[in-house]
Amino acid sequence: MDVVQFIRHFQPKGTNVTQPPMDSQFAYQPNYQQPTPPRRPTSVTVISIIGIVLGILGLLCVGANVVLTVIGKSFAPGGGPAPKLPPEAQTAAVVLGVVGMILWALLLVGSIGALLLKRWGRSLMIGVSIADLIYGVAKLAVSFIVIAPATVEMMNQQPQTGQTAQVQSMIKPIMYGTLAVYWLISLVFPIATLIVMRRKNVVDAFQSDSPTTPM
C-alpha cells in the first residue's frame, strides 16, 4: 500500500486526494547503459608496440649514422686518415638516412595513434608502410649502384698483404648479399602492417575515437 492509498483509506468520504506530481529526477527511467568503448584487437596492440620499438631504434641508429657520415672522422689502423667515400656516395648515404629518419619518426607517431585506436594513427601507419616499401626498393637500388661499389673501391685502396687481399676479395659478395637479405627482412613489417590494418575487425575498431579497452 503506497502513501496515496493509505491516505484514501482514512480520509472522509467525498474528499478527493490527488497524487502529487513526481519530480522528474525521480521519475522511472529504463535501465541505461553507457556505450562500451571499442575493444582494441590484439593484432593492433602487437603491431603498434613493434612499430613504437622500431621507430625509436630506427631514429637512434639512423640518426647516429647520418651524424657520423656528415661530421665523423675515421682513421686507418696505422693511425692515418682512412679513405673516404666519393662525394656522390656520401650525398646518397645522407639523403637515404634523412628520408629514413622521417619514415621512422612517422612510424613512431602512427604506432602511438594506432595503439590509442585513433583513425589517423591507422591511416598514418598504412601510408608509412606503403612509403617504406617504395623507399626500400629505392634504397636497395642506390646502394647497389652507388654506395656499395664506392665502398668496395675505397676498401681496395687500403694497403694489402696476402691475408688482407684474400679478405678483400670476399667483401664484395658479402656486401651485396647482406644488402639483399636486409632488404628482404625490411619487407616483413610494412607488409604485416598492411595486412593487419585492412582486416574488417580492425577497421571496425577504428570507427570511433573513444577511449579504448584492450582485448
XYZ file of N, CA and C in Angstrom:
645
model
N 0.857 -1.188 0.000
C 0.000 0.000 0.000
C 0.893 1.238 0.000
N 0.701 2.103 -1.012
C 1.521 3.300 -1.059
C 0.897 4.409 -0.232
N 1.521 5.568 -0.220
C 1.076 6.681 0.627
C -0.306 7.170 0.221
N -0.572 7.274 -1.061
C -1.869 7.783 -1.528
C -2.992 6.855 -1.109
N -2.804 5.557 -1.264
C -3.835 4.600 -0.857
C -4.040 4.623 0.652
N -2.950 4.828 1.405
C -3.068 4.886 2.868
C -3.916 6.087 3.297
N -3.667 7.245 2.637
C -4.450 8.450 2.978
C -5.904 8.271 2.590
N -6.143 7.691 1.419
C -7.521 7.484 0.981
C -8.273 6.537 1.916
N -7.569 5.621 2.554
C -8.219 4.664 3.450
C -8.796 5.357 4.685
N -8.111 6.418 5.146
C -8.543 7.091 6.363
C -9.227 8.432 6.106
N -9.303 8.880 4.854
C -9.915 10.177 4.615
C -11.440 10.049 4.625
N -12.123 11.174 4.996
C -13.599 11.159 4.938
C -14.071 10.979 3.507
N -15.251 10.369 3.401
C -15.802 10.154 2.066
C -16.113 11.487 1.405
N -15.923 11.570 0.144
C -16.174 12.789 -0.613
C -14.950 13.666 -0.756
N -13.920 13.329 -0.018
C -12.679 14.108 -0.128
C -11.807 13.476 -1.200
N -11.336 14.308 -2.096
C -10.527 13.816 -3.209
C -9.059 14.147 -2.940
N -8.273 13.129 -2.888
C -6.837 13.316 -2.693
C -6.131 12.896 -3.976
N -5.440 13.816 -4.546
C -4.712 13.526 -5.791
C -3.245 13.273 -5.481
N -2.637 12.478 -6.306
C -1.221 12.160 -6.125
C -0.372 13.334 -6.597
N 0.507 13.835 -5.737
C 1.333 14.973 -6.149
C 2.210 14.588 -7.332
N 2.492 15.579 -8.171
C 3.349 15.273 -9.326
C 4.727 14.825 -8.866
N 5.236 13.854 -9.538
C 6.547 13.305 -9.190
C 7.640 14.117 -9.867
N 8.620 14.418 -9.079
C 9.742 15.168 -9.622
C 10.378 14.365 -10.765
N 10.783 15.105 -11.796
C 11.304 14.421 -12.982
C 12.551 13.605 -12.678
N 13.319 14.055 -11.672
C 14.543 13.315 -11.389
C 14.279 11.979 -10.721
N 13.033 11.827 -10.131
C 12.670 10.562 -9.516
C 11.784 9.722 -10.414
N 11.468 10.253 -11.583
C 10.605 9.504 -12.489
C 11.306 8.231 -12.942
N 10.504 7.266 -13.272
C 11.061 5.980 -13.685
C 11.765 6.130 -15.022
N 12.927 5.618 -15.096
C 13.682 5.605 -16.337
C 14.130 4.182 -16.620
N 14.077 3.787 -17.850
C 14.545 2.437 -18.182
C 16.044 2.323 -17.923
N 16.477 1.093 -17.729
C 17.899 0.858 -17.496
C 18.718 1.355 -18.687
N 19.685 2.214 -18.386
C 20.508 2.804 -19.443
C 21.962 2.444 -19.194
N 22.600 1.916 -20.175
C 23.995 1.531 -20.051
C 24.857 2.418 -20.937
N 25.954 2.842 -20.360
C 26.898 3.631 -21.137
C 27.447 2.781 -22.285
N 27.602 3.388 -23.464
C 28.173 2.612 -24.574
C 29.589 2.174 -24.243
N 29.846 0.909 -24.459
C 31.171 0.376 -24.139
C 32.186 0.859 -25.170
N 33.376 1.237 -24.719
C 34.403 1.673 -25.665
C 34.839 0.520 -26.556
N 35.309 0.824 -27.756
C 35.733 -0.251 -28.657
C 36.909 -1.013 -28.080
N 36.894 -2.311 -28.290
C 37.984 -3.155 -27.808
C 39.090 -3.184 -28.858
N 40.312 -3.007 -28.394
C 41.445 -2.983 -29.307
C 41.853 -4.407 -29.651
N 41.833 -4.770 -30.930
C 42.260 -6.117 -31.317
C 43.707 -6.379 -30.908
N 43.976 -7.615 -30.570
C 45.330 -7.983 -30.149
C 46.350 -7.717 -31.250
N 45.963 -7.953 -32.490
C 46.891 -7.728 -33.602
C 47.303 -6.262 -33.689
N 46.370 -5.352 -33.400
C 46.691 -3.921 -33.413
C 47.663 -3.589 -32.286
N 47.424 -4.169 -31.114
C 48.328 -3.934 -29.982
C 49.743 -4.391 -30.310
N 49.858 -5.591 -30.866
C 51.184 -6.147 -31.175
C 51.890 -5.314 -32.235
N 51.201 -5.008 -33.337
C 51.843 -4.289 -34.438
C 52.192 -2.868 -34.022
N 51.380 -2.270 -33.141
C 51.654 -0.904 -32.686
C 52.868 -0.866 -31.765
N 52.958 -1.820 -30.848
C 54.106 -1.854 -29.933
C 55.396 -2.112 -30.709
N 55.336 -3.039 -31.666
C 56.520 -3.286 -32.503
C 56.896 -2.024 -33.267
N 55.891 -1.317 -33.787
C 56.160 -0.074 -34.511
C 56.807 0.980 -33.635
N 56.368 1.079 -32.379
C 56.969 2.047 -31.454
C 58.436 1.697 -31.197
N 58.699 0.423 -30.940
C 60.081 -0.011 -30.676
C 60.964 0.227 -31.903
N 60.473 -0.171 -33.085
C 61.256 0.024 -34.306
C 61.471 1.504 -34.593
N 60.447 2.323 -34.337
C 60.582 3.757 -34.573
C 61.669 4.376 -33.716
N 61.694 4.016 -32.433
C 62.716 4.560 -31.528
C 64.113 4.088 -31.935
N 64.248 2.775 -32.165
C 65.557 2.239 -32.551
C 66.019 2.799 -33.897
N 65.080 2.931 -34.837
C 65.435 3.462 -36.146
C 65.927 4.894 -36.071
N 65.243 5.720 -35.275
C 65.678 7.108 -35.126
C 67.075 7.191 -34.515
N 67.327 6.372 -33.505
C 68.632 6.406 -32.846
C 69.747 5.926 -33.776
N 69.523 4.779 -34.423
C 70.577 4.182 -35.255
C 70.833 5.000 -36.515
N 69.756 5.339 -37.233
C 69.932 6.086 -38.480
C 70.445 7.490 -38.190
N 69.933 8.097 -37.110
C 70.413 9.429 -36.753
C 71.898 9.434 -36.447
N 72.356 8.450 -35.687
C 73.785 8.365 -35.373
C 74.610 8.133 -36.631
N 74.087 7.315 -37.553
C 74.811 7.038 -38.789
C 74.933 8.287 -39.652
N 73.845 9.075 -39.715
C 73.884 10.311 -40.505
C 74.887 11.292 -39.911
N 74.868 11.423 -38.586
C 75.801 12.346 -37.930
C 77.244 11.933 -38.191
N 77.528 10.638 -38.062
C 78.890 10.163 -38.303
C 79.302 10.352 -39.757
N 78.346 10.192 -40.669
C 78.663 10.378 -42.088
C 78.981 11.829 -42.397
N 78.257 12.749 -41.741
C 78.430 14.173 -42.034
C 79.658 14.752 -41.341
N 79.806 14.486 -40.025
C 80.868 15.151 -39.266
C 81.897 14.186 -38.695
N 81.645 12.886 -38.824
C 82.559 11.928 -38.201
C 83.865 11.827 -38.954
N 84.902 11.414 -38.225
C 86.226 11.195 -38.811
C 86.677 9.790 -38.472
N 87.141 9.078 -39.452
C 87.636 7.720 -39.233
C 89.121 7.669 -39.548
N 89.785 6.701 -38.968
C 91.223 6.585 -39.143
C 91.574 5.156 -39.522
N 92.580 5.032 -40.297
C 93.075 3.718 -40.704
C 93.787 3.069 -39.531
N 93.978 1.739 -39.588
C 94.657 1.059 -38.485
C 96.038 1.627 -38.182
N 96.750 2.158 -39.179
C 98.072 2.708 -38.936
C 98.074 4.055 -38.266
N 96.914 4.650 -38.080
C 96.826 5.946 -37.431
C 96.546 7.081 -38.388
N 96.735 6.882 -39.692
C 96.445 7.922 -40.657
C 94.969 7.981 -40.984
N 94.551 9.001 -41.709
C 93.143 9.117 -42.079
C 92.740 8.016 -43.051
N 91.584 7.461 -42.834
C 91.086 6.391 -43.704
C 90.508 6.984 -44.978
N 90.521 6.237 -46.070
C 89.915 6.726 -47.309
C 88.426 7.017 -47.114
N 87.955 8.050 -47.795
C 86.559 8.440 -47.664
C 85.796 8.054 -48.923
N 84.489 7.936 -48.765
C 83.634 7.667 -49.913
C 83.635 8.873 -50.843
N 83.417 8.657 -52.130
C 83.291 9.783 -53.054
C 82.122 10.681 -52.649
N 82.151 11.951 -53.048
C 81.081 12.881 -52.645
C 79.685 12.403 -53.019
N 79.542 11.818 -54.223
C 78.204 11.367 -54.625
C 77.702 10.235 -53.738
N 78.609 9.351 -53.310
C 78.199 8.263 -52.421
C 77.856 8.795 -51.035
N 78.624 9.770 -50.543
C 78.312 10.381 -49.257
C 76.961 11.085 -49.301
N 76.712 11.810 -50.381
C 75.432 12.512 -50.517
C 74.271 11.529 -50.550
N 74.436 10.452 -51.304
C 73.374 9.442 -51.376
C 73.113 8.823 -50.011
N 74.185 8.546 -49.260
C 74.017 7.949 -47.935
C 73.296 8.895 -46.987
N 73.642 10.189 -47.046
C 72.991 11.168 -46.164
C 71.520 11.332 -46.533
N 71.220 11.423 -47.830
C 69.827 11.587 -48.262
C 68.989 10.385 -47.844
N 69.511 9.194 -48.077
C 68.787 7.993 -47.654
C 68.592 7.976 -46.143
N 69.597 8.418 -45.396
C 69.475 8.448 -43.947
C 68.426 9.431 -43.469
N 68.381 10.619 -44.069
C 67.392 11.628 -43.667
C 65.978 11.149 -43.980
N 65.789 10.596 -45.181
C 64.466 10.062 -45.530
C 64.085 8.933 -44.583
N 65.048 8.082 -44.253
C 64.778 7.003 -43.307
C 64.369 7.521 -41.943
N 65.026 8.587 -41.460
C 64.664 9.167 -40.169
C 63.237 9.711 -40.186
N 62.851 10.342 -41.289
C 61.481 10.862 -41.400
C 60.474 9.719 -41.329
N 60.755 8.640 -42.043
C 59.842 7.491 -42.022
C 59.778 6.854 -40.639
N 60.922 6.740 -39.947
C 60.915 6.174 -38.596
C 60.113 7.058 -37.648
N 60.256 8.377 -37.780
C 59.504 9.293 -36.915
C 58.002 9.175 -37.170
N 57.613 9.108 -38.442
C 56.192 8.956 -38.770
C 55.658 7.615 -38.284
N 56.479 6.577 -38.380
C 56.061 5.269 -37.875
C 55.835 5.324 -36.371
N 56.706 6.005 -35.651
C 56.562 6.124 -34.199
C 55.267 6.837 -33.837
N 54.986 7.956 -34.509
C 53.759 8.713 -34.233
C 52.531 7.891 -34.606
N 52.557 7.279 -35.785
C 51.419 6.478 -36.217
C 51.159 5.287 -35.319
N 52.212 4.656 -34.826
C 52.047 3.499 -33.941
C 51.412 3.905 -32.616
N 51.811 5.062 -32.089
C 51.194 5.552 -30.853
C 49.715 5.840 -31.085
N 49.397 6.488 -32.210
C 47.996 6.753 -32.524
C 47.197 5.484 -32.722
N 47.787 4.493 -33.388
C 47.086 3.223 -33.594
C 46.865 2.495 -32.279
N 47.812 2.587 -31.361
C 47.653 1.949 -30.056
C 46.482 2.560 -29.294
N 46.203 3.841 -29.552
C 45.064 4.523 -28.929
C 43.798 4.407 -29.776
N 43.854 3.625 -30.844
C 42.724 3.428 -31.768
C 42.262 4.734 -32.403
N 43.205 5.592 -32.736
C 42.888 6.809 -33.467
C 42.886 6.500 -34.960
N 41.867 7.016 -35.648
C 41.777 6.727 -37.073
C 42.976 7.273 -37.845
N 43.461 8.444 -37.426
C 44.626 8.998 -38.110
C 45.861 8.123 -37.890
N 45.912 7.421 -36.755
C 47.032 6.523 -36.500
C 47.048 5.365 -37.479
N 45.866 4.792 -37.727
C 45.778 3.695 -38.700
C 46.145 4.191 -40.095
N 45.594 5.349 -40.485
C 45.894 5.889 -41.812
C 47.379 6.187 -41.964
N 47.986 6.718 -40.900
C 49.408 7.050 -40.967
C 50.260 5.791 -41.077
N 49.905 4.750 -40.349
C 50.674 3.506 -40.428
C 50.561 2.873 -41.810
N 49.379 2.939 -42.411
C 49.219 2.408 -43.768
C 50.064 3.211 -44.751
N 49.996 4.548 -44.641
C 50.776 5.394 -45.537
C 52.272 5.189 -45.387
N 52.735 5.090 -44.145
C 54.164 4.878 -43.901
C 54.610 3.517 -44.435
N 53.763 2.507 -44.295
C 54.121 1.172 -44.783
C 54.286 1.164 -46.301
N 53.373 1.829 -46.999
C 53.491 1.912 -48.462
C 54.744 2.689 -48.850
N 54.959 3.826 -48.173
C 56.153 4.630 -48.461
C 57.430 3.858 -48.146
N 57.393 3.053 -47.090
C 58.581 2.289 -46.702
C 58.918 1.220 -47.738
N 57.896 0.610 -48.336
C 58.148 -0.375 -49.388
C 58.809 0.279 -50.599
N 58.313 1.462 -50.968
C 58.914 2.186 -52.094
C 60.333 2.630 -51.745
N 60.488 3.133 -50.523
C 61.807 3.582 -50.061
C 62.803 2.424 -50.032
N 62.342 1.248 -49.637
C 63.230 0.092 -49.582
C 63.778 -0.282 -50.942
N 62.918 -0.231 -51.962
C 63.373 -0.541 -53.323
C 64.379 0.509 -53.797
N 64.050 1.793 -53.547
C 64.958 2.866 -53.960
C 66.294 2.775 -53.226
N 66.237 2.470 -51.931
C 67.470 2.357 -51.146
C 68.330 1.202 -51.637
N 67.693 0.076 -51.971
C 68.446 -1.069 -52.478
C 69.124 -0.728 -53.798
N 68.379 -0.043 -54.679
C 68.948 0.315 -55.980
C 70.125 1.273 -55.825
N 69.956 2.304 -54.989
C 71.041 3.272 -54.786
C 72.243 2.598 -54.132
N 71.984 1.704 -53.202
C 73.085 1.010 -52.527
C 73.865 0.136 -53.503
N 73.147 -0.568 -54.389
C 73.811 -1.440 -55.355
C 74.573 -0.635 -56.405
N 73.989 0.491 -56.827
C 74.564 1.231 -57.952
C 75.637 2.224 -57.512
N 75.430 2.863 -56.351
C 76.315 3.966 -55.948
C 77.162 3.626 -54.723
N 76.496 3.295 -53.615
C 77.204 3.212 -52.332
C 78.099 1.979 -52.248
N 77.557 0.806 -52.582
C 78.341 -0.426 -52.447
C 79.584 -0.433 -53.333
N 79.486 -0.082 -54.625
C 80.714 -0.057 -55.440
C 81.752 0.926 -54.907
N 81.288 2.094 -54.429
C 82.235 3.072 -53.886
C 82.895 2.547 -52.621
N 82.120 1.824 -51.808
C 82.686 1.259 -50.580
C 83.723 0.189 -50.896
N 83.422 -0.667 -51.860
C 84.381 -1.709 -52.251
C 85.651 -1.084 -52.809
N 85.490 -0.062 -53.645
C 86.653 0.614 -54.215
C 87.490 1.283 -53.135
N 86.816 1.862 -52.142
C 87.534 2.506 -51.038
C 88.350 1.483 -50.251
N 87.767 0.310 -50.032
C 88.484 -0.729 -49.288
C 89.648 -1.293 -50.089
N 89.496 -1.324 -51.402
C 90.585 -1.839 -52.236
C 91.789 -0.907 -52.249
N 91.572 0.342 -51.850
C 92.671 1.300 -51.812
C 93.551 1.124 -50.580
N 93.085 0.297 -49.644
C 93.874 0.047 -48.441
C 95.124 -0.769 -48.797
N 96.233 -0.552 -48.069
C 97.434 -1.388 -48.300
C 97.106 -2.859 -48.084
N 97.530 -3.690 -49.004
C 97.144 -5.097 -48.978
C 98.339 -5.995 -48.657
N 98.084 -6.956 -47.813
C 99.004 -8.067 -47.580
C 98.356 -9.314 -48.168
N 98.992 -10.463 -48.000
C 98.404 -11.683 -48.536
C 97.061 -11.993 -47.918
N 96.984 -11.886 -46.596
C 95.733 -12.194 -45.912
C 94.687 -11.126 -46.177
N 95.111 -9.853 -46.215
C 94.174 -8.758 -46.465
C 93.568 -8.870 -47.852
N 94.369 -9.239 -48.841
C 93.857 -9.380 -50.202
C 92.806 -10.473 -50.277
N 93.017 -11.551 -49.550
C 92.029 -12.632 -49.546
C 90.720 -12.177 -48.909
N 90.828 -11.412 -47.823
C 89.623 -10.911 -47.150
C 88.893 -9.918 -48.039
N 89.640 -9.021 -48.679
C 89.019 -8.002 -49.513
C 88.330 -8.604 -50.732
N 88.829 -9.743 -51.211
C 88.171 -10.392 -52.344
C 86.788 -10.923 -51.977
N 86.549 -11.112 -50.679
C 85.257 -11.614 -50.215
C 84.299 -10.497 -49.829
N 84.801 -9.263 -49.778
C 83.974 -8.156 -49.293
C 82.797 -7.896 -50.222
N 83.061 -7.881 -51.531
C 82.011 -7.521 -52.481
C 80.822 -8.471 -52.422
N 80.998 -9.801 -52.559
C 79.822 -10.682 -52.480
C 79.136 -10.624 -51.118
N 79.926 -10.481 -50.045
C 79.302 -10.393 -48.718
C 78.459 -9.131 -48.604
N 78.975 -8.015 -49.102
C 78.250 -6.753 -49.004
C 76.955 -6.795 -49.807
N 77.024 -7.275 -51.031
C 75.822 -7.332 -51.861
C 74.812 -8.332 -51.296
N 75.306 -9.448 -50.800
C 74.394 -10.413 -50.190
C 73.726 -9.865 -48.947
N 74.493 -9.126 -48.136
C 73.926 -8.526 -46.924
C 72.854 -7.505 -47.268
N 73.100 -6.694 -48.282
C 72.106 -5.703 -48.698
C 70.808 -6.374 -49.143
N 70.929 -7.457 -49.908
C 69.734 -8.154 -50.385
C 68.955 -8.783 -49.235
N 69.668 -9.419 -48.304
C 68.997 -10.041 -47.159
C 68.332 -8.985 -46.286
N 69.027 -7.876 -46.049
C 68.456 -6.798 -45.239
C 67.192 -6.250 -45.886
N 67.206 -6.118 -47.215
C 66.018 -5.610 -47.903
C 64.842 -6.569 -47.739
N 65.094 -7.867 -47.866
C 64.020 -8.847 -47.697
C 63.450 -8.800 -46.279
N 64.319 -8.671 -45.285
C 63.843 -8.596 -43.898
C 63.031 -7.325 -43.674
N 63.458 -6.233 -44.314
C 62.757 -4.958 -44.125
C 61.353 -4.962 -44.713
N 61.038 -5.945 -45.564
C 59.694 -6.026 -46.141
C 58.673 -6.591 -45.154
N 59.135 -7.308 -44.147
C 58.223 -8.060 -43.281
C 57.269 -7.141 -42.536
N 57.796 -6.133 -41.848
C 56.939 -5.299 -41.000
C 55.927 -4.477 -41.799
N 56.315 -3.750 -42.862
C 55.299 -2.991 -43.594
C 54.222 -3.865 -44.224
N 54.594 -5.046 -44.725
C 53.578 -5.937 -45.293
C 52.648 -6.442 -44.201
N 53.207 -6.819 -43.048
C 52.371 -7.263 -41.928
C 51.442 -6.151 -41.467
N 51.933 -4.917 -41.451
C 51.099 -3.779 -41.051
C 49.931 -3.593 -42.008
N 50.194 -3.672 -43.300
C 49.120 -3.511 -44.287
C 48.079 -4.615 -44.142
N 48.518 -5.828 -43.874
C 47.574 -6.940 -43.706
C 46.710 -6.727 -42.472
N 47.340 -6.365 -41.354
C 46.602 -6.195 -40.095
C 45.629 -5.030 -40.189
N 46.080 -3.903 -40.699
C 45.261 -2.697 -40.695
C 44.101 -2.754 -41.679
N 44.071 -3.722 -42.564
C 42.970 -3.839 -43.529
C 41.971 -4.921 -43.138
N 42.171 -5.566 -42.003
C 41.202 -6.553 -41.539
C 39.905 -5.864 -41.114
N 38.790 -6.568 -41.295
C 37.491 -5.959 -41.016
C 37.340 -5.602 -39.542
N 37.732 -6.505 -38.639
C 37.574 -6.200 -37.221
C 38.456 -5.036 -36.795
N 39.599 -4.875 -37.451
C 40.475 -3.747 -37.144
C 39.871 -2.451 -37.669
N 39.344 -2.486 -38.884
C 38.697 -1.294 -39.440
C 37.526 -0.869 -38.561
N 36.723 -1.833 -38.110
C 35.584 -1.514 -37.242
C 36.043 -0.921 -35.914
N 37.155 -1.405 -35.389
C 37.645 -0.901 -34.100
C 38.088 0.547 -34.195
N 38.483 0.989 -35.391
C 38.953 2.360 -35.565
C 37.831 3.317 -35.962
N 36.581 2.859 -35.979
C 35.489 3.728 -36.390
C 35.201 4.823 -35.376
N 35.602 4.625 -34.129
C 35.363 5.613 -33.074
C 36.685 5.995 -32.450
N 36.773 7.281 -32.063
C 37.974 7.762 -31.389
C 37.815 7.760 -29.881
N 36.816 7.023 -29.363
C 36.591 6.988 -27.924
C 37.683 6.183 -27.246
N 37.810 6.301 -25.903
C 38.847 5.551 -25.191
C 38.752 4.065 -25.470
N 39.863 3.406 -25.433
C 39.931 2.011 -25.843
C 39.963 1.074 -24.663
N 39.516 -0.133 -24.930
C 39.612 -1.210 -23.956
C 40.434 -2.312 -24.581
N 41.581 -2.680 -24.004
C 42.409 -3.713 -24.626
C 41.696 -5.043 -24.649
N 41.960 -5.826 -25.675
C 41.354 -7.153 -25.803
C 42.345 -8.204 -25.372
